[in-house]
């Protein structure tokens, strides 16, 4: 590895990066959703109150393993080699932890790694095998023979969110206090299926969780013709729906008894079951964020520590009758992101600049005073944005691609462009070369009918009206398609190596 050039400032900040899995912005009260009074998150909100809340942070591929690879490398999925859940992360490639380690930072990775291969660039790691377990989790610690992906680990008694925080604090206590630190503390929660801590069993017991309007009336959302895809709360989708799982399957927190319920009552009960289980797991995260904040205060670390809370992508909480993520729609595309750094960021700030997970690594390196940033890192540091100094050439559009065609939750493969005002999505519906070893059926091998969606985000922020065929948007569609192709070129994801995709484009592009 090349020598890393760093700033001469010996007061470089510590960086404590806390990331959950599938924590929707709508489930964080600082973002002001329908859930803010029902399920407050005071400790995560504290970071925003004492620092900044980012309103438009987006992921470039809304699925766990690919998003984590993007964050580690600062490169899009097609360039870091992790396009799907089943791709192994190439541990030989450069990553942000390696660079910070070379620059003098003490580095640690604790919790959900989910990149299959052994973590590199970390002085210490203690990670879950695969998804990990909610109760009495196994952890794979550095210094012991590495076992691939889901294998290996030593049992730790307790609830996983508490255990990961315990391990994070233990490492902080034993660190070399002469060096700045970079710690990635990654939670399993609130990933499904949702098993809450015993202490939260009665939380929300007598509470009615507000339902999104689109749970019942999805209006003109989705494809203009043909079947809809994805995973529903209700049983409108026979292939994958939560109603069947909570009544006929083995739901980890107990099943619903449908006896005596009307169909509408059963859908509503399914939604309530899902949200309460989900929000209970999120409550444990907020409590443990509070433990970390208290630790920083008690140890005199608050002033010189950047603390970030985010999630690897968003999650549907009944909007459009969906659960899970994957789609380019706002609920899964948007990542919550709050950050505190008293030396540079004033309290109670909000920022609406379009920022991507590909930007995280360059931003960490910027704060660490690292001047030698790899040329193949595709993101940009947003440090100046956080101080209110957004450059005139900051991005105004983004490129997204989901590769796992019809795997697990039956989402067609798609890519698209999001601008401040519009979102155009091309559901090309081909498996191509996406790795889908873990899919148990053959849906992922079968192409689906290509189609387009266009949403006017100013008039229709909840994406209830696909206006792709509306003649009033003809010129907008034309311009967005041109810009989409430019973004594909800029990000290194052109379609020419896929003749079958070029054929689909010839038939469905115009």
C-alpha positions as MATLAB code, in Angstrom:
seq = 'XXXXXXXXXXXXXXXXXXXXXXXXXXXXXXXXXXXXXXXXXXXXXXXXXXXXXXXXXXXXXXXXXXXXXXXXXXXXXXXXXXXXXXXXXXXXXXXXXXXXXXXXXXXXXXXXXXXXXXXXXXXXXXXXXXXXXXXXXXXXXXXXXXXXXXXXXXXXXXXXXXXXXXXXXXXXXXXXXXXXXXXXXXXXXXXXXXXXXXXXXXXXXXXXXXXXXXXXXXXXXXXXXXXXXXXXXXXXXXXXXXXXXXXXXXXXXXXXXXXXXXXXXXXXXXXXXXXXXXXXXXXXXXXXXXXXXXXXXXXXXXXXXXXXXXXXXXXXXXXXXXXXXXXXXXXXXXXXXXXXXXXXXXXXXXXXXXXXXXXXXXXXXXXXXXXXXXXXXXXXXXXXXXXXXXXXXXXXXXXXXXXXXXXXXXXXXXXXXXXXXXXXXXXXXXXXXXXXXXXXXXXXXXXXXXXXXXXXXXXXXXXXXXXXXXXXXXXXXXXXXXXXXXXXXXXXXXXXXXXXXXXXXXXXXX';
ca = [
       0.000    0.000    0.000;
       1.159    3.517   -0.759;
       2.293    5.824    2.000;
      -0.547    7.969    3.340;
       0.012   11.716    3.489;
      -1.703   13.264    6.487;
      -2.310   16.667    8.002;
       0.266   17.858   10.541;
      -2.524   18.560   13.048;
      -2.027   16.139   15.938;
      -5.505   16.867   17.307;
      -7.227   14.793   14.676;
     -10.754   13.805   15.724;
     -11.885   10.417   16.845;
     -14.603    8.946   14.615;
     -17.331    6.795   16.149;
     -19.620    5.453   13.437;
     -22.783    3.713   14.655;
     -24.831    1.963   11.969;
     -27.988   -0.093   12.308;
     -29.621   -2.322    9.707;
     -32.921   -1.254    8.079;
     -33.650    1.650   10.450;
     -36.039    3.871    8.509;
     -35.902    7.651    8.816;
     -39.642    7.413    9.521;
     -38.793    5.547   12.743;
     -36.488    8.282   14.070;
     -38.442   11.031   15.784;
     -36.075   13.831   14.764;
     -37.260   13.263   11.183;
     -40.816   14.108   12.193;
     -42.844   11.229   10.756;
     -46.230    9.892   11.853;
     -44.370    7.820   14.478;
     -42.486   10.659   16.191;
     -44.780   10.960   19.220;
     -45.599    7.247   19.454;
     -42.019    5.958   19.299;
     -39.574    8.754   20.196;
     -35.826    8.203   19.846;
     -34.412   10.776   22.295;
     -30.785    9.668   22.182;
     -30.488    9.559   18.404;
     -32.351   12.876   18.380;
     -29.769   14.248   20.820;
     -27.043   13.784   18.207;
     -29.128   15.810   15.740;
     -29.943   18.463   18.358;
     -26.282   18.885   19.279;
     -25.140   18.624   15.659;
     -26.734   18.138   12.274;
     -29.527   16.142   10.665;
     -29.049   15.220    7.016;
     -32.352   15.174    5.129;
     -31.235   13.728    1.796;
     -28.692   10.976    2.356;
     -29.313    8.119   -0.079;
     -27.884    4.678   -0.701;
     -26.881    3.575   -4.189;
     -28.129   -0.033   -3.834;
     -30.651   -0.572   -1.020;
     -29.593   -3.949    0.288;
     -27.366   -4.774    3.271;
     -24.129   -6.281    1.963;
     -23.768   -4.007   -1.097;
     -24.422   -0.850    0.934;
     -21.753   -1.845    3.444;
     -19.246   -2.478    0.650;
     -19.970    0.976   -0.786;
     -19.416    2.569    2.624;
     -16.110    0.756    3.132;
     -14.684    1.507   -0.319;
     -16.253    4.759   -1.524;
     -17.052    2.929   -4.769;
     -20.318    1.927   -6.421;
     -21.376   -1.729   -6.360;
     -20.269   -2.442   -9.930;
     -16.762   -1.256   -9.037;
     -16.256   -2.764   -5.584;
     -17.459   -6.219   -6.677;
     -20.413   -6.523   -4.274;
     -23.658   -6.152   -6.223;
     -25.782   -8.627   -4.256;
     -26.154  -10.244   -0.832;
     -24.251  -13.274   -2.101;
     -21.084  -11.563   -3.362;
     -17.968  -11.902   -1.222;
     -16.125   -8.673   -0.417;
     -12.608   -8.649   -1.859;
     -10.620   -8.002    1.306;
      -7.473   -7.210   -0.708;
      -8.968   -4.011   -2.116;
      -8.366   -0.672   -0.449;
     -10.875    0.418    2.158;
     -11.346    3.371    4.474;
     -10.236    1.462    7.583;
      -6.938    0.445    5.958;
      -6.194    4.039    5.018;
      -7.036    5.385    8.467;
      -4.980    2.625   10.071;
      -1.977    3.561    7.933;
      -2.452    7.209    8.832;
      -2.118    6.504   12.540;
      -5.663    5.787   13.634;
      -6.498    2.884   15.908;
      -9.345    1.036   14.187;
     -12.067   -1.342   15.342;
     -15.092   -3.075   13.820;
     -17.692   -4.467   16.234;
     -21.076   -6.027   15.430;
     -22.680   -6.728   12.088;
     -20.034   -6.969    9.367;
     -22.012   -8.964    6.768;
     -19.343   -8.796    4.056;
     -18.525  -12.542    4.268;
     -14.723  -12.314    4.215;
     -12.473  -11.470    7.156;
     -12.423   -7.742    8.051;
      -9.180   -6.032    7.055;
      -7.821   -2.655    8.078;
      -8.923   -3.107   11.688;
      -6.620   -3.427   14.697;
      -9.516   -5.198   16.364;
     -12.731   -6.817   15.237;
     -15.456   -8.826   16.922;
     -18.260   -9.466   14.447;
     -21.469  -11.408   14.013;
     -21.439  -14.388   11.641;
     -23.794  -13.457    8.796;
     -26.958  -11.781   10.102;
     -26.287  -12.883   13.651;
     -28.796  -13.767   16.347;
     -30.887  -11.426   18.456;
     -30.433  -13.418   21.658;
     -27.154  -14.823   22.980;
     -25.350  -13.909   19.749;
     -22.155  -15.472   18.466;
     -19.222  -13.152   17.757;
     -16.048  -13.851   15.776;
     -13.062  -12.149   17.383;
      -9.741  -11.220   15.849;
      -6.906  -13.602   16.644;
      -8.965  -16.739   16.178;
      -9.117  -18.707   12.916;
     -11.550  -16.960   10.572;
     -14.536  -18.960    9.372;
     -16.304  -17.744    6.261;
     -19.469  -15.652    6.415;
     -22.134  -17.384    8.561;
     -19.798  -19.828   10.276;
     -17.906  -19.584   13.551;
     -18.198  -17.442   16.647;
     -18.329  -17.624   20.434;
     -21.606  -17.189   22.319;
     -22.136  -13.966   24.292;
     -24.967  -13.966   26.794;
     -27.539  -11.247   26.386;
     -29.469   -9.243   23.812;
     -27.487   -8.484   20.670;
     -27.855   -4.678   20.736;
     -26.647   -4.575   24.342;
     -23.811   -7.015   23.623;
     -22.504   -4.990   20.670;
     -22.526   -1.820   22.779;
     -20.818   -3.662   25.668;
     -18.081   -4.791   23.289;
     -17.723   -1.294   21.822;
     -17.308    0.278   25.261;
     -14.918   -2.475   26.331;
     -12.722   -1.733   23.328;
     -12.862    2.018   23.961;
     -11.777    1.424   27.561;
      -8.768   -0.634   26.480;
      -7.654    1.426   23.491;
      -4.303    3.178   23.087;
      -5.238    6.626   24.387;
      -2.323    8.262   22.579;
      -3.922    7.599   19.180;
      -7.133    8.845   17.599;
      -9.678    6.096   17.006;
     -12.006    5.024   14.219;
     -14.698    2.650   15.479;
     -17.493    1.098   13.447;
     -20.175   -0.162   15.851;
     -22.753   -1.971   13.735;
     -26.085   -3.213   15.065;
     -28.111   -6.136   13.762;
     -31.404   -4.464   14.696;
     -33.890   -3.572   13.431;
     -33.430   -6.208   10.725;
     -36.186   -8.829   10.383;
     -37.397  -11.039   11.692;
     -37.785   -8.795   14.703;
     -37.036  -10.167   18.160;
     -37.178   -7.494   20.838;
     -35.433   -7.459   24.206;
     -37.480   -8.932   27.047;
     -37.576   -5.534   28.759;
     -39.556   -4.149   25.815;
     -42.230   -6.861   25.689;
     -44.913   -4.487   27.012;
     -43.793   -1.418   25.054;
     -46.647   -0.160   22.828;
     -48.936   -2.801   24.349;
     -52.026   -0.565   24.434;
     -50.926    1.821   21.687;
     -52.415    2.053   18.207;
     -49.591    2.676   15.730;
     -50.718    5.177   13.053;
     -51.177    3.588    9.649;
     -49.934    5.220    6.433;
     -52.743    6.053    4.021;
     -51.010    4.080    1.295;
     -51.352    0.877    3.312;
     -54.969    0.879    2.152;
     -55.038    3.003   -0.993;
     -51.922    2.890   -3.167;
     -53.545    4.999   -5.897;
     -51.330    5.108   -9.021;
     -48.072    3.970   -7.423;
     -46.004    1.363   -9.274;
     -46.250   -0.005  -12.820;
     -49.002    1.480  -14.984;
     -49.821   -1.932  -16.441;
     -49.486   -5.516  -15.297;
     -48.733   -7.048  -11.913;
     -47.123   -5.301   -8.966;
     -44.101   -6.807   -7.284;
     -42.405   -6.806   -3.891;
     -43.470   -7.926   -0.404;
     -46.771   -6.733    1.038;
     -48.195   -6.414    4.530;
     -51.596   -7.598    3.297;
     -52.118  -10.754    1.266;
     -52.529   -9.007   -2.071;
     -49.257  -10.705   -3.106;
     -49.533  -14.470   -2.812;
     -45.790  -15.039   -3.201;
     -44.542  -13.006   -0.251;
     -46.721  -11.273    2.320;
     -46.553  -10.690    6.042;
     -50.167  -11.584    6.774;
     -49.527  -15.222    5.859;
     -46.289  -15.267    7.839;
     -47.826  -14.014   11.084;
     -50.873  -16.272   10.860;
     -49.519  -19.463    9.270;
     -45.774  -19.352    9.757;
     -43.560  -19.399   12.852;
     -43.306  -15.747   13.817;
     -40.541  -15.299   16.432;
     -42.673  -13.186   18.791;
     -45.800  -15.313   18.432;
     -48.475  -15.642   15.769;
     -51.747  -13.784   15.295;
     -54.990  -15.712   15.673;
     -57.207  -14.669   12.749;
     -60.374  -16.182   14.248;
     -63.286  -13.753   14.229;
     -61.461  -11.020   12.325;
     -62.643   -9.455    9.106;
     -60.045   -9.260    6.368;
     -59.485   -5.543    7.009;
     -59.083   -6.161   10.724;
     -56.537   -8.881   10.007;
     -54.494   -6.614    7.724;
     -54.546   -3.921   10.399;
     -53.541   -6.425   13.101;
     -50.674   -7.648   10.909;
     -49.458   -4.064   10.477;
     -49.669   -3.445   14.230;
     -47.750   -6.647   14.932;
     -45.004   -5.737   12.470;
     -44.595   -2.138   13.625;
     -44.589   -2.959   17.323;
     -41.988   -5.705   16.905;
     -39.883   -3.445   14.688;
     -40.119   -0.388   16.946;
     -39.311   -2.440   20.037;
     -36.017   -3.552   18.476;
     -35.341    0.073   17.507;
     -35.979    1.185   21.092;
     -33.021   -0.927   22.253;
     -30.805    0.795   19.690;
     -31.794    4.227   20.974;
     -31.078    3.187   24.556;
     -27.628    1.963   23.582;
     -26.848    5.101   21.592;
     -27.549    6.868   24.891;
     -25.023    4.614   26.636;
     -22.375    5.579   24.071;
     -23.136    9.301   24.401;
     -22.866    9.024   28.187;
     -19.551    7.191   27.846;
     -18.123    9.954   25.673;
     -19.268   12.596   28.160;
     -17.943   10.742   31.198;
     -14.535   10.174   29.584;
     -13.964   13.675   28.234;
     -14.239   12.526   24.624;
     -17.267   14.494   23.437;
     -15.504   17.592   22.149;
     -13.015   15.815   19.877;
     -15.145   12.884   18.705;
     -17.243   12.802   15.563;
     -20.238   10.620   16.325;
     -22.523    9.469   13.535;
     -25.730    7.491   13.607;
     -27.056    6.024   10.373;
     -28.484    2.872    8.811;
     -27.293    0.859    5.819;
     -30.525    1.772    4.003;
     -34.133    2.563    4.820;
     -37.131    0.279    5.313;
     -40.803    0.239    4.410;
     -43.077    0.510    7.427;
     -46.334   -0.234    5.652;
     -46.056    2.556    3.070;
     -47.507    1.311   -0.242;
     -48.442   -1.857    1.690;
     -44.735   -2.854    1.664;
     -42.217   -4.162    4.136;
     -38.487   -4.750    3.458;
     -36.389   -2.366    1.294;
     -34.611   -2.827   -2.120;
     -36.829   -0.457   -4.106;
     -35.628    2.936   -5.348;
     -38.647    4.480   -3.635;
     -37.954    7.041   -0.935;
     -38.596    4.868    2.119;
     -35.776    2.457    1.278;
     -33.562    4.815   -0.703;
     -33.197    7.342    2.112;
     -30.736    6.673    4.933;
     -31.118    8.443    8.269;
     -27.944   10.347    9.082;
     -27.279   12.469   12.162;
     -23.837   13.663   13.205;
     -22.242   15.640   16.012;
     -18.802   17.268   16.026;
     -18.769   20.292   18.359;
     -15.514   21.695   16.960;
     -17.023   22.288   13.518;
     -20.774   21.724   13.521;
     -23.105   24.087   15.327;
     -26.121   22.632   17.165;
     -29.555   22.184   15.600;
     -28.409   22.208   11.987;
     -30.213   20.629    9.043;
     -28.780   19.979    5.609;
     -30.667   19.024    2.445;
     -27.740   18.479    0.056;
     -27.948   15.261   -1.944;
     -25.407   13.017   -0.250;
     -24.693    9.331   -0.898;
     -23.214    6.404    1.007;
     -20.399    6.461   -1.544;
     -19.416    9.801    0.061;
     -18.863    8.447    3.572;
     -15.318    7.119    3.139;
     -13.922   10.307    1.543;
     -15.555   12.339    4.316;
     -13.956   10.234    7.059;
     -10.584   10.644    5.374;
     -11.084   14.401    5.103;
     -11.780   14.748    8.830;
      -8.782   12.535    9.588;
      -6.514   14.860    7.645;
      -5.698   12.219    5.023;
      -4.633   13.989    1.853;
      -3.917   10.893   -0.238;
      -7.367    9.668   -1.258;
      -7.424    6.737   -3.721;
      -8.241    7.864   -7.247;
     -10.845    5.134   -7.659;
     -12.937    6.407   -4.751;
     -16.031    7.766   -6.489;
     -17.594    9.719   -3.644;
     -16.891   13.257   -2.444;
     -16.252   14.581    1.048;
     -19.235   16.516    2.377;
     -17.331   18.101    5.271;
     -17.761   21.607    3.881;
     -21.469   20.973    3.289;
     -21.864   20.266    6.991;
     -20.396   23.674    7.763;
     -22.820   25.376    5.369;
     -20.296   25.788    2.557;
     -21.847   23.711   -0.201;
     -19.910   24.081   -3.440;
     -21.681   25.298   -6.571;
     -20.846   22.046   -8.368;
     -22.255   19.734   -5.681;
     -24.395   16.975   -7.200;
     -28.022   17.642   -8.056;
     -28.808   14.091   -9.203;
     -27.909   10.547   -8.221;
     -27.699    7.084   -9.788;
     -29.199    3.994   -8.186;
     -29.116    0.332   -9.171;
     -30.626   -2.778   -7.609;
     -29.229   -5.973   -9.123;
     -30.948   -8.855   -7.271;
     -33.705   -9.570   -9.757;
     -36.769  -11.203   -8.096;
     -34.689  -12.728   -5.301;
     -36.228  -13.197   -1.829;
     -38.747  -10.336   -1.964;
     -39.608  -10.370   -5.663;
     -38.323   -6.968   -6.722;
     -37.432   -6.689  -10.419;
     -33.911   -5.510  -11.189;
     -33.908   -1.776  -11.870;
     -31.875    1.382  -12.136;
     -32.739    5.041  -12.202;
     -32.042    8.677  -11.549;
     -33.248   10.897   -8.718;
     -33.041   14.680   -8.942;
     -34.381   17.272   -6.530;
     -37.733   17.292   -8.321;
     -38.086   13.965  -10.141;
     -37.389   10.277   -9.986;
     -37.234    8.113  -13.116;
     -36.853    4.337  -12.725;
     -36.259    1.744  -15.432;
     -37.308   -1.749  -14.338;
     -35.336   -3.699  -16.917;
     -36.255   -7.006  -15.249;
     -33.240   -9.209  -16.096;
     -31.073  -11.349  -13.795;
     -27.920  -10.724  -15.887;
     -24.821  -11.813  -13.930;
     -26.155  -11.062  -10.448;
     -25.164  -13.692   -7.890;
     -28.228  -15.229   -6.244;
     -27.014  -18.330   -4.434;
     -29.348  -17.842   -1.465;
     -32.624  -17.578   -3.378;
     -34.657  -20.714   -2.704;
     -36.938  -20.532   -5.760;
     -36.460  -19.913   -9.485;
     -38.109  -16.493   -9.759;
     -34.702  -14.811   -9.900;
     -33.911  -16.674  -13.141;
     -37.020  -15.518  -15.007;
     -37.109  -12.099  -16.735;
     -40.048   -9.801  -16.007;
     -41.775   -7.374  -18.364;
     -39.775   -4.115  -18.466;
     -41.534   -0.897  -17.485;
     -40.907    2.700  -16.386;
     -41.974    4.832  -13.447;
     -41.743    8.601  -13.070;
     -42.610   10.563   -9.942;
     -42.893   14.324   -9.549;
     -41.364   14.625   -6.073;
     -42.446   18.230   -5.562;
     -46.114   17.570   -6.286;
     -46.079   13.969   -5.111;
     -43.437   13.396   -2.385;
     -45.083   10.117   -1.312;
     -44.816    8.700   -4.848;
     -48.495    7.911   -5.234;
     -48.844    8.855   -8.893;
     -46.698    7.343  -11.644;
     -46.843   10.011  -14.355;
     -44.579    8.300  -16.889;
     -47.293    8.189  -19.549;
     -48.563   11.700  -18.851;
     -47.863   13.782  -22.006;
     -47.162   16.849  -19.838;
     -43.918   15.161  -18.742;
     -42.700   14.170  -22.202;
     -39.776   16.622  -22.284;
     -38.885   15.920  -18.671;
     -38.706   12.187  -19.378;
     -36.491   12.817  -22.405;
     -34.089   14.978  -20.381;
     -34.017   12.547  -17.441;
     -33.154    9.649  -19.743;
     -30.267   11.634  -21.195;
     -29.034   12.487  -17.697;
     -29.451    8.877  -16.589;
     -27.144    7.671  -19.351;
     -24.590   10.331  -18.366;
     -24.676    9.140  -14.758;
     -24.236    5.553  -15.874;
     -21.153    6.619  -17.813;
     -19.770    8.649  -14.912;
     -20.228    5.841  -12.391;
     -18.786    3.151  -14.653;
     -21.995    1.210  -15.143;
     -22.743    1.245  -18.838;
     -24.884   -1.553  -20.297;
     -22.772   -2.514  -23.302;
     -21.397   -5.684  -21.729;
     -24.944   -7.070  -21.475;
     -26.335   -7.696  -24.998;
     -29.669   -8.845  -23.559;
     -30.015   -5.565  -21.666;
     -29.185   -3.552  -24.774;
     -31.929   -5.473  -26.569;
     -34.409   -4.600  -23.812;
     -33.373   -0.961  -24.028;
     -33.934   -0.950  -27.787;
     -37.459   -2.195  -27.239;
     -38.465   -0.258  -24.139;
     -36.321    2.866  -23.872;
     -38.583    5.146  -25.888;
];
